[in-house]
Every structure is written in C-alpha cells, then in structure tokens.
C-alpha cells in the first residue's frame, strides 16, 4: 500500500459541476488521463481538454435513459483491484481492465428534488445508482484510490498531487467523507420512501445531516459539539440568516429552536413575543404591537429573562428593538426586521440576531428523534393545535369569551414547556410558568410563587395570577393540583382530561365555582 499515491487515470462524473472545468484542466496539465460521462464529458471536452467518454472505456453505450453507464467491470474492476495482489493483477490483464486512481462523483440532487415537492415518479428518477456504487468502490479501496464527493476537496487534492501524490491520511479522510455522503443520501431516500407509502414502522430508521459548524463546546465546556443541518425545509435556526453577533453556542441553538417553535404557534396577524431561558418560556404574550407584547411577556419573569432568547412572530421594528436591548439578551429571532431595528440591535455587538424569513408551520408533520443508550426514540412531531380541537366544557360554569381566549393561549404555551407544565395567563400574557417539576402540584405552586416575585418586581402587591386562567399539559390526577391553582387566583382551567379521577376533579372545580375545559389532547414534553 503506497503512503503517497500518484494519479494516472481519473474518472469524473458529477451533477454539480462547480469548479469541474478548472479541476479537469489542472489534472490534465499534470498528465492525468481523464475519463468522463454525459454532461461532465461535454463540459470538459467543450473546454478543449482531452477526455475519454465512459463508453469508450467500457465498450458499451450509456443505455436505459442513463440508468446504466458506469455499472461495468471495467469501471468497478479498475476501482476495486488491489494493485499489489497477483491474482487481481492477472484478472486485470486478462480482461483488459485499467486501474482508476481517482474518482470524482457527486450525486443526483435527491434531497433538492423532495424539498421542492416533486412527484413520486420524478423523485424515483432522481435516485442515483451508479454514483453511490462508484463512490463506495473507490472508498473501500482507498489504499489505492482517491475519492472526491465535494468540490471543496478539489484544491487540497491538487495541492497534494503537485508535491508528489495524495497521502494515505488524506485518502482515509476522503473515504470516510464519501461513505458519510452515501449514508446520508440513502437515509434521505429511505425516509422519503417510508413517508410516501405510510411505512412508519420501517425496520431500519436513519437520520442524517450536513456539518454546518463545529462549536467551541457542547452543553458544557468538556463536551465536543457540532451543528448538522438535515436539509428539512422548515423555517428556524437551521435556515435562518444570522445578521449580527458572535457565533451561536450549542445551548443558544437549542434554546433558540425552542423559542422559535413556540412563537410559531401564534397567528402572525396578532403580535406575539416569547422569552425563553433553558428551553422553557419565562414569558409569553400577545399585544396590540410587538412592543406591547414584549413588555407584557417580560413582566411575567424579568429576573429569568436576563440572558435569555427573545422570539417574535412579526417584523421587528425600531420600537420593540429599543426595548429589547435594555436588558442582556443572548439571541433575538424573528421572521424579519426593519433597517432601523437592525441598526438599533447592532449597538449591542455580541447580541445575535437571526432572521428566518417566515414562521414554522405548527401543524406540519415530520419526525423527531432522541438518543438513548444503544438506540433512538423516534416519534412524529407534536403538531396538535388547540385551535383545531373540539373543546368540552365539563363544569357547570362555562368560561367567558375572554377567559377562553386566555385558556387557548395558555395551552399553546404549555405545549412547549417541560412537563409537568402549569401555565397561568391573564389578559393575553403569561403571569406564571411552572416547568419540569416531578409533581404537578409543585409546578402549580412554583408558577404561583414566581408570579408573586414578578408582582413585587413591578411594585405590586399579591400575585399576578389573581384573576388568571390556568393550563395543564396533562390531566390533574387528583384535585390537589387544581385546588392549588384556585388558591393562586385562577378562575378557569384547561386540561386534557382522561384521569380516572376526572369526576372528582370536576366536582372540586364546581365546588369552587370555576370553569373547566377538556381538550382531549395531552402535550407532554420531556
């Protein structure tokens, strides 16, 4: 096995032709024999560069609309032959197989095809067969063959050739990258296929992504971390444009994603703002303007808002920008921002501003995954929406129109709060958030306690939860949680229902003279 590998013959077959003409010209100038296919051959030949057509090498024409052109022993034998193996050398000589030292292949644009919603038949035609086969053959035989799947690798390979050849460690990395590419490609195909035919419980499930950024560290400084983009065409942190600010950390991205998914629950016609800390909202509100909504959201928990993430469901204007920069914030994310707002935010040079172009669709489907030791938990996205549900009033008293609007807002927020989740809302704004407690009663009391602190910070007496409504992400197993909410000042409750003790909880609500609504849909978030 050579440590440094010269290249005498290269096979070039690419869909993305970025940089190919210049690369082929450089290879030819270095004395490399070029072999190519279809459009790549036309491009290279059109530049006046000497190049053999693949049909000349194999002795067979491209056939079946291009489905068969490189699936031939003279291609794969030339890639897979172990050069210093006598048996392999004898087979090459007996069958007229010449060695291929470099393969440059990138694949039919399958991911782009499904992203634009192509038909089933068109999508099938954009599944590359010959390309992945050549990549895998070349990568397997990286001891003797260099494989390139990314135009970004043209320059370093040329640089190596100009000083004697491609070193083994470079060939190893290129081979690893090649297998990662074919794995990601097959992952996209299998997931599309499963979705297209409704085969959710397909026996093998894979997820893939393309490296966007290696981060300084993960959740903690001793952890390695990187951000990979899946290519899903969903507005959010992966598709957003960062207008300003320092690089986003692992925790920034996680929290910003949580913030943007939450704010996307709200109709863009109604200004709404969410403030997130450690992936949980510490304040969410709607208002007459984004400024109004922001100030209402901030009032819920101004202490926790320090160093948080702010998400808005509309275009940031100068007014709300002026208010937001008054406290230390890590990230602001919104669909868009005016030039004036961008200039105001720019006065805080480390503050990251992300613009997504649109809100995410809270009703869209898709899969989410969570790693376990030795496995993955995969589920469909929680796309249940309170506005689509048939709500059932289960108490003698029905909520007023104003209470019902607040109840719906509270449940939209509860869907994005770590369970056990209890959310108090009053006049279109959260006034108490209880998240992640082991007991639902504890979440109820934590949210109340925080509302007292927020009232004190605003120079008020009592608790902000007086006269509020409350949402629970799951049923109250006993009446104690509901009674704690009533003690905090709640006048109406929304919850999924479904407990064996529903009748007792309903009776407790009737005894206290409050309204209660069942949704029939739980929103656990772990």
Coordinates of C-alpha atoms in Angstrom, one line a residue:
X1 CA 0.0 0.0 0.0
X2 CA 1.6 3.3 -1.1
X3 CA 1.7 6.1 1.5
X4 CA 1.6 8.7 -1.2
X5 CA -0.4 7.9 -4.3
X6 CA 0.2 9.4 -7.7
X7 CA -2.8 9.6 -10.1
X8 CA -2.5 8.4 -13.6
X9 CA -6.2 8.0 -14.5
X10 CA -9.3 9.8 -13.2
X11 CA -13.0 9.1 -13.6
X12 CA -15.1 12.3 -13.4
X13 CA -18.9 12.1 -13.2
X14 CA -20.7 14.9 -11.4
X15 CA -24.1 16.5 -11.3
X16 CA -22.9 19.6 -9.5
X17 CA -20.3 20.9 -11.9
X18 CA -19.0 23.7 -9.7
X19 CA -15.2 24.1 -10.3
X20 CA -15.1 21.0 -12.5
X21 CA -13.7 22.6 -15.7
X22 CA -10.8 24.2 -13.8
X23 CA -10.2 21.0 -11.9
X24 CA -10.1 18.8 -15.0
X25 CA -7.8 21.3 -16.7
X26 CA -5.3 21.1 -13.8
X27 CA -5.4 17.3 -13.7
X28 CA -4.8 17.2 -17.5
X29 CA -1.8 19.5 -17.1
X30 CA -0.4 17.1 -14.5
X31 CA -0.6 14.3 -17.1
X32 CA -3.7 12.6 -15.7
X33 CA -5.8 10.7 -18.2
X34 CA -9.4 11.8 -17.9
X35 CA -12.5 9.6 -18.4
X36 CA -15.9 11.1 -18.0
X37 CA -19.7 10.6 -18.5
X38 CA -22.6 12.5 -20.1
X39 CA -22.8 16.2 -19.2
X40 CA -19.5 16.1 -17.4
X41 CA -17.8 14.8 -20.6
X42 CA -19.5 17.5 -22.6
X43 CA -18.3 20.3 -20.2
X44 CA -14.7 19.1 -20.2
X45 CA -14.5 18.5 -23.9
X46 CA -16.0 21.8 -24.5
X47 CA -13.1 23.4 -22.7
X48 CA -10.7 21.8 -25.2
X49 CA -9.4 19.3 -22.6
X50 CA -8.6 15.8 -23.7
X51 CA -11.1 13.4 -22.2
X52 CA -12.3 9.8 -23.0
X53 CA -16.0 9.0 -22.9
X54 CA -17.0 6.3 -20.5
X55 CA -18.5 4.3 -23.4
X56 CA -15.0 4.2 -25.0
X57 CA -13.6 2.7 -21.7
X58 CA -16.3 0.1 -21.2
X59 CA -17.2 -0.7 -24.8
X60 CA -20.9 -0.2 -24.0
X61 CA -23.0 2.8 -24.7
X62 CA -25.0 4.6 -22.0
X63 CA -28.4 3.0 -22.0
X64 CA -31.9 3.0 -20.4
X65 CA -32.0 6.8 -20.3
X66 CA -28.7 6.9 -18.5
X67 CA -29.6 4.4 -15.8
X68 CA -26.8 2.2 -16.9
X69 CA -23.5 3.7 -17.9
X70 CA -20.8 3.0 -15.2
X71 CA -22.1 -0.3 -13.8
X72 CA -19.4 -2.3 -15.6
X73 CA -16.4 -4.5 -14.6
X74 CA -14.0 -2.2 -16.4
X75 CA -15.1 0.6 -14.1
X76 CA -15.5 -1.3 -10.8
X77 CA -12.6 -3.6 -11.5
X78 CA -10.5 -0.6 -12.1
X79 CA -11.6 0.8 -8.8
X80 CA -11.6 -2.3 -6.6
X81 CA -8.4 -4.0 -7.8
X82 CA -5.8 -4.4 -5.1
X83 CA -2.8 -3.2 -7.1
X84 CA -0.1 -5.5 -5.5
X85 CA -2.3 -8.6 -5.4
X86 CA -1.1 -11.0 -8.1
X87 CA -4.5 -12.5 -8.6
X88 CA -6.1 -9.1 -9.0
X89 CA -3.3 -8.0 -11.4
X90 CA -3.8 -11.2 -13.5
X91 CA -7.5 -10.6 -13.7
X92 CA -7.0 -7.0 -14.9
X93 CA -4.6 -8.1 -17.6
X94 CA -6.8 -11.0 -18.7
X95 CA -9.9 -8.7 -19.1
X96 CA -8.2 -5.5 -20.2
X97 CA -9.1 -3.6 -17.0
X98 CA -7.1 -0.5 -16.4
X99 CA -6.6 1.0 -12.9
X100 CA -8.6 4.1 -12.0
X101 CA -6.7 6.1 -9.4
X102 CA -9.2 9.0 -8.8
X103 CA -13.0 9.1 -8.8
X104 CA -14.8 12.4 -8.6
X105 CA -18.6 11.9 -8.2
X106 CA -21.4 13.9 -6.7
X107 CA -24.9 12.6 -6.8
X108 CA -28.3 13.4 -8.5
X109 CA -30.0 16.0 -6.3
X110 CA -32.4 13.8 -4.5
X111 CA -32.7 16.0 -1.4
X112 CA -33.4 19.1 -3.5
X113 CA -36.0 17.1 -5.5
X114 CA -38.0 16.1 -2.5
X115 CA -37.6 19.6 -1.0
X116 CA -39.4 21.1 -3.9
X117 CA -42.2 18.6 -3.7
X118 CA -41.6 16.7 -6.9
X119 CA -43.9 13.9 -7.9
X120 CA -43.3 10.3 -6.9
X121 CA -42.1 9.2 -10.3
X122 CA -39.8 12.2 -10.7
X123 CA -38.4 11.6 -7.3
X124 CA -37.6 7.9 -8.1
X125 CA -35.7 9.1 -11.3
X126 CA -33.5 11.3 -9.1
X127 CA -32.2 8.3 -7.1
X128 CA -28.6 7.9 -8.2
X129 CA -27.4 4.3 -8.5
X130 CA -24.1 4.4 -10.4
X131 CA -22.7 7.3 -8.5
X132 CA -23.0 5.7 -5.0
X133 CA -21.7 2.4 -6.4
X134 CA -18.6 4.1 -7.7
X135 CA -18.1 6.1 -4.5
X136 CA -18.4 3.0 -2.3
X137 CA -16.0 1.0 -4.5
X138 CA -13.4 3.8 -4.5
X139 CA -13.8 4.4 -0.8
X140 CA -13.4 0.8 0.1
X141 CA -10.1 0.7 -2.0
X142 CA -8.8 3.9 -0.6
X143 CA -5.4 2.3 -0.1
X144 CA -5.0 2.7 -3.8
X145 CA -7.8 5.1 -4.9
X146 CA -8.6 8.7 -4.1
X147 CA -12.3 9.6 -3.9
X148 CA -13.9 13.0 -4.0
X149 CA -17.5 13.8 -3.4
X150 CA -17.3 17.5 -2.6
X151 CA -15.9 20.3 -4.9
X152 CA -14.3 21.8 -1.8
X153 CA -11.8 19.0 -1.9
X154 CA -10.5 19.8 -5.4
X155 CA -7.9 22.3 -4.2
X156 CA -6.3 20.2 -1.5
X157 CA -6.1 17.1 -3.7
X158 CA -4.5 19.2 -6.5
X159 CA -2.0 20.7 -4.0
X160 CA -1.0 17.2 -2.9
X161 CA -0.6 16.0 -6.4
X162 CA 1.7 18.9 -7.2
X163 CA 4.1 17.8 -4.5
X164 CA 4.1 14.1 -5.3
X165 CA 0.8 12.5 -4.7
X166 CA -2.2 12.1 -2.3
X167 CA -1.1 11.0 1.2
X168 CA -2.8 8.0 2.9
X169 CA -4.3 10.0 5.7
X170 CA -5.9 12.3 3.2
X171 CA -7.3 9.3 1.3
X172 CA -8.7 7.9 4.5
X173 CA -10.5 11.1 5.3
X174 CA -11.9 11.4 1.8
X175 CA -13.1 7.8 2.0
X176 CA -14.8 8.5 5.4
X177 CA -16.4 11.6 3.9
X178 CA -17.5 9.6 0.9
X179 CA -19.2 6.9 3.0
X180 CA -20.9 9.6 5.1
X181 CA -22.3 11.1 1.9
X182 CA -23.7 7.9 0.6
X183 CA -25.1 7.1 4.0
X184 CA -26.8 10.5 4.2
X185 CA -28.1 10.1 0.6
X186 CA -29.6 6.6 1.4
X187 CA -31.1 8.0 4.6
X188 CA -32.9 10.7 2.7
X189 CA -34.2 8.1 0.2
X190 CA -35.4 5.6 2.9
X191 CA -37.1 8.3 5.0
X192 CA -38.8 9.8 1.9
X193 CA -40.0 6.3 0.8
X194 CA -41.3 5.5 4.3
X195 CA -43.3 8.7 4.4
X196 CA -44.5 8.4 0.8
X197 CA -46.1 5.0 1.4
X198 CA -47.0 5.4 5.1
X199 CA -44.5 2.9 6.3
X200 CA -43.8 4.4 9.7
X201 CA -42.5 1.3 11.4
X202 CA -39.9 0.6 8.8
X203 CA -37.4 -1.8 10.3
X204 CA -34.4 0.4 9.9
X205 CA -34.5 4.2 10.6
X206 CA -31.7 6.6 9.9
X207 CA -31.2 10.3 10.3
X208 CA -28.6 12.4 8.6
X209 CA -27.2 15.9 8.4
X210 CA -24.5 18.0 6.8
X211 CA -22.0 19.7 9.0
X212 CA -22.8 23.4 9.4
X213 CA -20.4 24.3 12.3
X214 CA -18.1 22.7 14.8
X215 CA -18.8 24.5 18.1
X216 CA -16.4 25.6 20.8
X217 CA -18.1 23.0 23.1
X218 CA -21.4 21.4 23.9
X219 CA -23.8 21.9 26.8
X220 CA -20.6 22.1 29.0
X221 CA -17.0 23.0 28.2
X222 CA -15.7 19.5 28.4
X223 CA -18.1 18.2 25.7
X224 CA -17.4 18.2 22.0
X225 CA -20.3 19.5 19.8
X226 CA -21.2 20.3 16.2
X227 CA -24.3 21.5 14.4
X228 CA -25.5 19.4 11.5
X229 CA -28.3 20.6 9.2
X230 CA -30.8 17.9 8.0
X231 CA -31.9 19.9 4.9
X232 CA -35.5 19.9 6.1
X233 CA -37.2 22.9 4.5
X234 CA -38.6 24.3 7.8
X235 CA -38.0 27.9 8.9
X236 CA -36.0 28.0 12.1
X237 CA -32.4 28.1 13.3
X238 CA -31.1 25.8 10.6
X239 CA -32.4 28.1 7.8
X240 CA -32.1 31.5 9.4
X241 CA -29.7 34.2 8.4
X242 CA -27.6 35.5 11.2
X243 CA -27.5 39.2 10.7
X244 CA -25.1 40.0 13.5
X245 CA -23.5 38.9 16.7
X246 CA -20.9 36.3 17.8
X247 CA -21.2 32.6 17.0
X248 CA -24.1 30.7 18.4
X249 CA -23.3 28.1 21.1
X250 CA -24.8 24.7 21.5
X251 CA -27.2 26.0 24.2
X252 CA -28.0 29.1 22.1
X253 CA -29.2 26.9 19.2
X254 CA -31.2 24.6 21.4
X255 CA -32.9 27.5 23.2
X256 CA -33.5 29.5 20.0
X257 CA -35.1 26.5 18.4
X258 CA -37.4 26.1 21.4
X259 CA -38.3 29.8 21.3
X260 CA -39.0 29.9 17.6
X261 CA -41.1 26.7 17.6
X262 CA -43.2 28.3 20.4
X263 CA -43.7 31.7 18.7
X264 CA -44.7 29.9 15.5
X265 CA -47.8 28.7 17.3
X266 CA -49.2 32.3 17.1
X267 CA -51.0 33.9 14.2
X268 CA -48.7 36.5 12.6
X269 CA -51.6 38.9 12.4
X270 CA -51.6 39.1 16.2
X271 CA -48.3 40.4 17.6
X272 CA -46.7 37.9 20.0
X273 CA -43.4 37.6 21.8
X274 CA -41.8 34.7 23.7
X275 CA -38.8 34.9 26.1
X276 CA -37.0 31.6 26.6
X277 CA -34.5 30.5 29.2
X278 CA -33.0 27.0 29.2
X279 CA -35.6 25.9 26.6
X280 CA -38.5 26.9 28.8
X281 CA -40.6 30.1 28.3
X282 CA -40.3 32.6 31.2
X283 CA -42.8 35.0 29.5
X284 CA -45.1 34.8 26.5
X285 CA -47.7 37.4 25.5
X286 CA -49.8 38.8 22.7
X287 CA -50.4 42.5 22.4
X288 CA -51.5 45.5 20.3
X289 CA -47.9 45.7 19.0
X290 CA -44.7 43.8 19.3
X291 CA -43.6 46.3 21.8
X292 CA -46.7 45.8 23.9
X293 CA -46.4 42.0 23.7
X294 CA -42.7 42.2 24.7
X295 CA -43.3 44.3 27.7
X296 CA -46.2 42.0 28.8
X297 CA -44.0 38.9 28.3
X298 CA -41.1 40.5 30.2
X299 CA -43.3 41.3 33.2
X300 CA -44.0 37.6 33.8
X301 CA -40.5 36.8 35.0
X302 CA -38.0 39.7 34.4
X303 CA -35.3 38.0 36.5
X304 CA -35.2 34.8 34.4
X305 CA -35.4 36.8 31.2
X306 CA -31.8 38.1 31.8
X307 CA -29.6 36.3 29.3
X308 CA -32.5 34.7 27.5
X309 CA -33.7 34.3 24.0
X310 CA -36.4 36.5 22.5
X311 CA -38.6 35.3 19.7
X312 CA -41.1 37.4 17.8
X313 CA -43.8 36.4 15.3
X314 CA -43.6 39.5 13.1
X315 CA -41.2 42.1 11.7
X316 CA -39.0 43.7 14.4
X317 CA -39.4 47.5 14.3
X318 CA -37.4 50.3 16.0
X319 CA -39.8 50.5 18.9
X320 CA -39.5 46.9 20.1
X321 CA -35.8 46.8 19.3
X322 CA -35.2 49.8 21.6
X323 CA -37.0 48.0 24.4
X324 CA -35.3 44.6 23.9
X325 CA -31.7 46.0 24.1
X326 CA -32.4 47.4 27.5
X327 CA -31.6 44.0 29.1
X328 CA -28.9 41.5 28.4
X329 CA -30.2 39.0 25.8
X330 CA -28.3 36.2 24.0
X331 CA -30.4 35.9 20.8
X332 CA -33.3 37.6 19.1
X333 CA -35.1 35.6 16.4
X334 CA -37.9 36.7 14.1
X335 CA -39.1 36.4 10.5
X336 CA -37.7 39.8 9.6
X337 CA -36.6 43.2 10.9
X338 CA -36.6 46.8 9.6
X339 CA -33.3 48.5 8.7
X340 CA -33.9 50.8 11.7
X341 CA -34.4 47.9 14.1
X342 CA -31.2 46.2 12.8
X343 CA -29.2 49.4 13.3
X344 CA -30.5 49.6 16.9
X345 CA -29.7 46.0 17.7
X346 CA -26.3 46.5 16.1
X347 CA -25.4 48.8 19.1
X348 CA -25.1 45.5 21.1
X349 CA -22.3 43.9 19.0
X350 CA -22.4 40.5 20.7
X351 CA -26.2 40.2 20.5
X352 CA -27.1 37.6 17.9
X353 CA -29.9 38.5 15.5
X354 CA -31.4 35.7 13.4
X355 CA -34.0 36.3 10.7
X356 CA -35.9 33.3 9.4
X357 CA -38.0 34.7 6.6
X358 CA -41.1 33.1 7.9
X359 CA -42.7 31.3 10.8
X360 CA -42.6 27.5 11.0
X361 CA -45.9 25.7 10.4
X362 CA -47.0 24.3 13.8
X363 CA -49.4 21.8 12.1
X364 CA -46.8 20.3 9.7
X365 CA -45.8 16.7 10.1
X366 CA -42.3 15.3 10.4
X367 CA -40.2 13.1 12.8
X368 CA -38.2 13.9 15.8
X369 CA -35.6 11.7 17.4
X370 CA -33.9 11.4 20.8
X371 CA -30.9 9.3 21.6
X372 CA -30.8 6.7 24.2
X373 CA -28.0 4.3 25.2
X374 CA -27.9 2.0 22.3
X375 CA -30.9 3.4 20.5
X376 CA -33.1 6.1 19.2
X377 CA -36.6 7.1 20.2
X378 CA -38.5 8.4 17.1
X379 CA -41.9 10.0 17.0
X380 CA -44.0 12.3 14.9
X381 CA -43.7 16.0 15.7
X382 CA -46.3 17.2 18.2
X383 CA -48.4 19.1 15.7
X384 CA -51.6 19.2 17.7
X385 CA -53.1 22.6 17.7
X386 CA -55.6 23.9 20.3
X387 CA -57.4 25.9 17.6
X388 CA -58.3 22.6 15.8
X389 CA -59.7 20.8 18.8
X390 CA -63.3 20.5 19.9
X391 CA -63.2 21.8 23.4
X392 CA -65.6 20.4 26.0
X393 CA -66.8 22.4 29.0
X394 CA -67.2 19.9 31.8
X395 CA -68.2 22.2 34.7
X396 CA -71.5 23.9 35.5
X397 CA -69.8 27.2 34.8
X398 CA -68.6 28.0 31.2
X399 CA -65.6 30.3 30.6
X400 CA -66.2 33.7 29.3
X401 CA -65.0 34.7 25.8
X402 CA -62.0 36.5 27.4
X403 CA -61.2 33.5 29.6
X404 CA -61.5 31.1 26.6
X405 CA -59.0 33.2 24.6
X406 CA -56.6 33.1 27.5
X407 CA -57.1 29.4 28.0
X408 CA -56.2 28.7 24.4
X409 CA -53.1 30.9 24.7
X410 CA -52.1 29.1 28.0
X411 CA -52.4 25.7 26.3
X412 CA -50.3 26.9 23.3
X413 CA -47.6 27.8 25.8
X414 CA -48.0 24.6 27.8
X415 CA -47.2 22.5 24.7
X416 CA -43.7 24.0 24.7
X417 CA -42.9 23.8 28.4
X418 CA -41.1 20.9 30.0
X419 CA -43.6 18.6 31.9
X420 CA -45.1 18.8 34.4
X421 CA -46.2 22.1 32.9
X422 CA -48.6 24.6 34.5
X423 CA -49.2 28.0 32.8
X424 CA -51.2 30.9 34.2
X425 CA -52.4 33.5 31.7
X426 CA -54.2 36.8 32.2
X427 CA -55.2 39.4 29.5
X428 CA -53.1 37.7 26.8
X429 CA -49.9 37.2 28.7
X430 CA -48.4 34.5 30.9
X431 CA -48.3 35.6 34.5
X432 CA -46.8 32.4 36.0
X433 CA -44.9 29.4 34.5
X434 CA -44.2 26.2 36.3
X435 CA -41.9 23.8 34.4
X436 CA -40.2 20.5 34.8
X437 CA -41.3 19.6 38.3
X438 CA -41.8 16.0 39.4
X439 CA -45.2 16.8 40.8
X440 CA -48.0 18.7 39.1
X441 CA -48.9 20.3 42.4
X442 CA -45.3 21.6 42.7
X443 CA -45.4 23.1 39.2
X444 CA -48.7 24.8 40.2
X445 CA -47.1 26.3 43.3
X446 CA -43.8 27.2 41.6
X447 CA -45.7 29.2 39.0
X448 CA -47.7 31.0 41.7
X449 CA -44.5 31.7 43.7
X450 CA -42.8 33.2 40.6
X451 CA -45.9 35.4 39.9
X452 CA -45.6 36.8 43.4
X453 CA -41.9 37.7 42.8
X454 CA -42.9 39.3 39.4
X455 CA -45.6 41.4 41.1
X456 CA -43.1 42.6 43.7
X457 CA -40.6 43.5 40.9
X458 CA -43.4 45.6 39.3
X459 CA -44.1 47.3 42.6
X460 CA -47.4 45.5 43.0
X461 CA -48.9 43.6 46.0
X462 CA -50.2 40.0 45.8
X463 CA -49.7 37.8 42.8
X464 CA -50.0 38.3 39.1
X465 CA -52.1 35.1 39.0
X466 CA -55.1 36.7 40.7
X467 CA -57.9 36.5 38.2
X468 CA -55.9 34.4 35.7
X469 CA -56.7 31.2 33.9
X470 CA -54.5 28.1 34.0
X471 CA -53.5 25.3 31.6
X472 CA -52.0 21.9 32.5
X473 CA -50.2 19.9 29.8
X474 CA -51.7 16.7 31.1
X475 CA -54.6 15.7 33.3
X476 CA -54.8 16.5 37.0
X477 CA -54.6 13.0 38.6
X478 CA -56.1 14.4 41.8
X479 CA -58.0 17.5 42.8
X480 CA -55.0 18.9 44.8
X481 CA -53.3 20.5 41.7
X482 CA -56.5 22.2 40.6
X483 CA -57.2 23.4 44.2
X484 CA -53.7 24.9 44.3
X485 CA -54.4 26.8 41.1
X486 CA -57.6 28.1 42.5
X487 CA -55.7 29.3 45.6
X488 CA -53.3 31.1 43.3
X489 CA -56.3 33.0 41.9
X490 CA -57.3 31.0 38.8
X491 CA -60.9 31.4 37.6
X492 CA -60.8 28.9 34.7
X493 CA -58.8 25.7 33.8
X494 CA -57.9 24.0 30.6
X495 CA -56.5 20.4 30.6
X496 CA -56.7 17.3 28.5
X497 CA -58.8 15.2 30.9
X498 CA -58.6 11.4 30.9
X499 CA -57.8 10.7 34.6
X500 CA -59.7 8.0 36.5
X501 CA -60.4 10.8 38.9
X502 CA -61.8 13.2 36.4
X503 CA -65.2 13.2 38.2
X504 CA -63.6 14.2 41.5
X505 CA -61.6 17.0 39.8
X506 CA -64.7 18.3 38.0
X507 CA -66.6 18.2 41.3
X508 CA -63.8 20.2 43.0
X509 CA -64.0 22.8 40.2
X510 CA -67.8 23.1 40.6
X511 CA -67.4 23.4 44.3
X512 CA -65.0 26.3 43.8
X513 CA -67.3 27.9 41.2
X514 CA -64.7 27.9 38.4
X515 CA -64.9 26.9 34.7
X516 CA -63.0 23.9 33.3
X517 CA -62.5 22.8 29.7
X518 CA -61.2 19.5 28.5
X519 CA -59.2 19.3 25.2
X520 CA -58.7 15.6 24.9
X521 CA -55.1 16.1 23.8
X522 CA -52.0 15.8 26.1
X523 CA -48.8 17.7 25.4
X524 CA -46.0 16.1 27.5
X525 CA -42.6 17.5 26.7
X526 CA -39.6 15.8 28.2

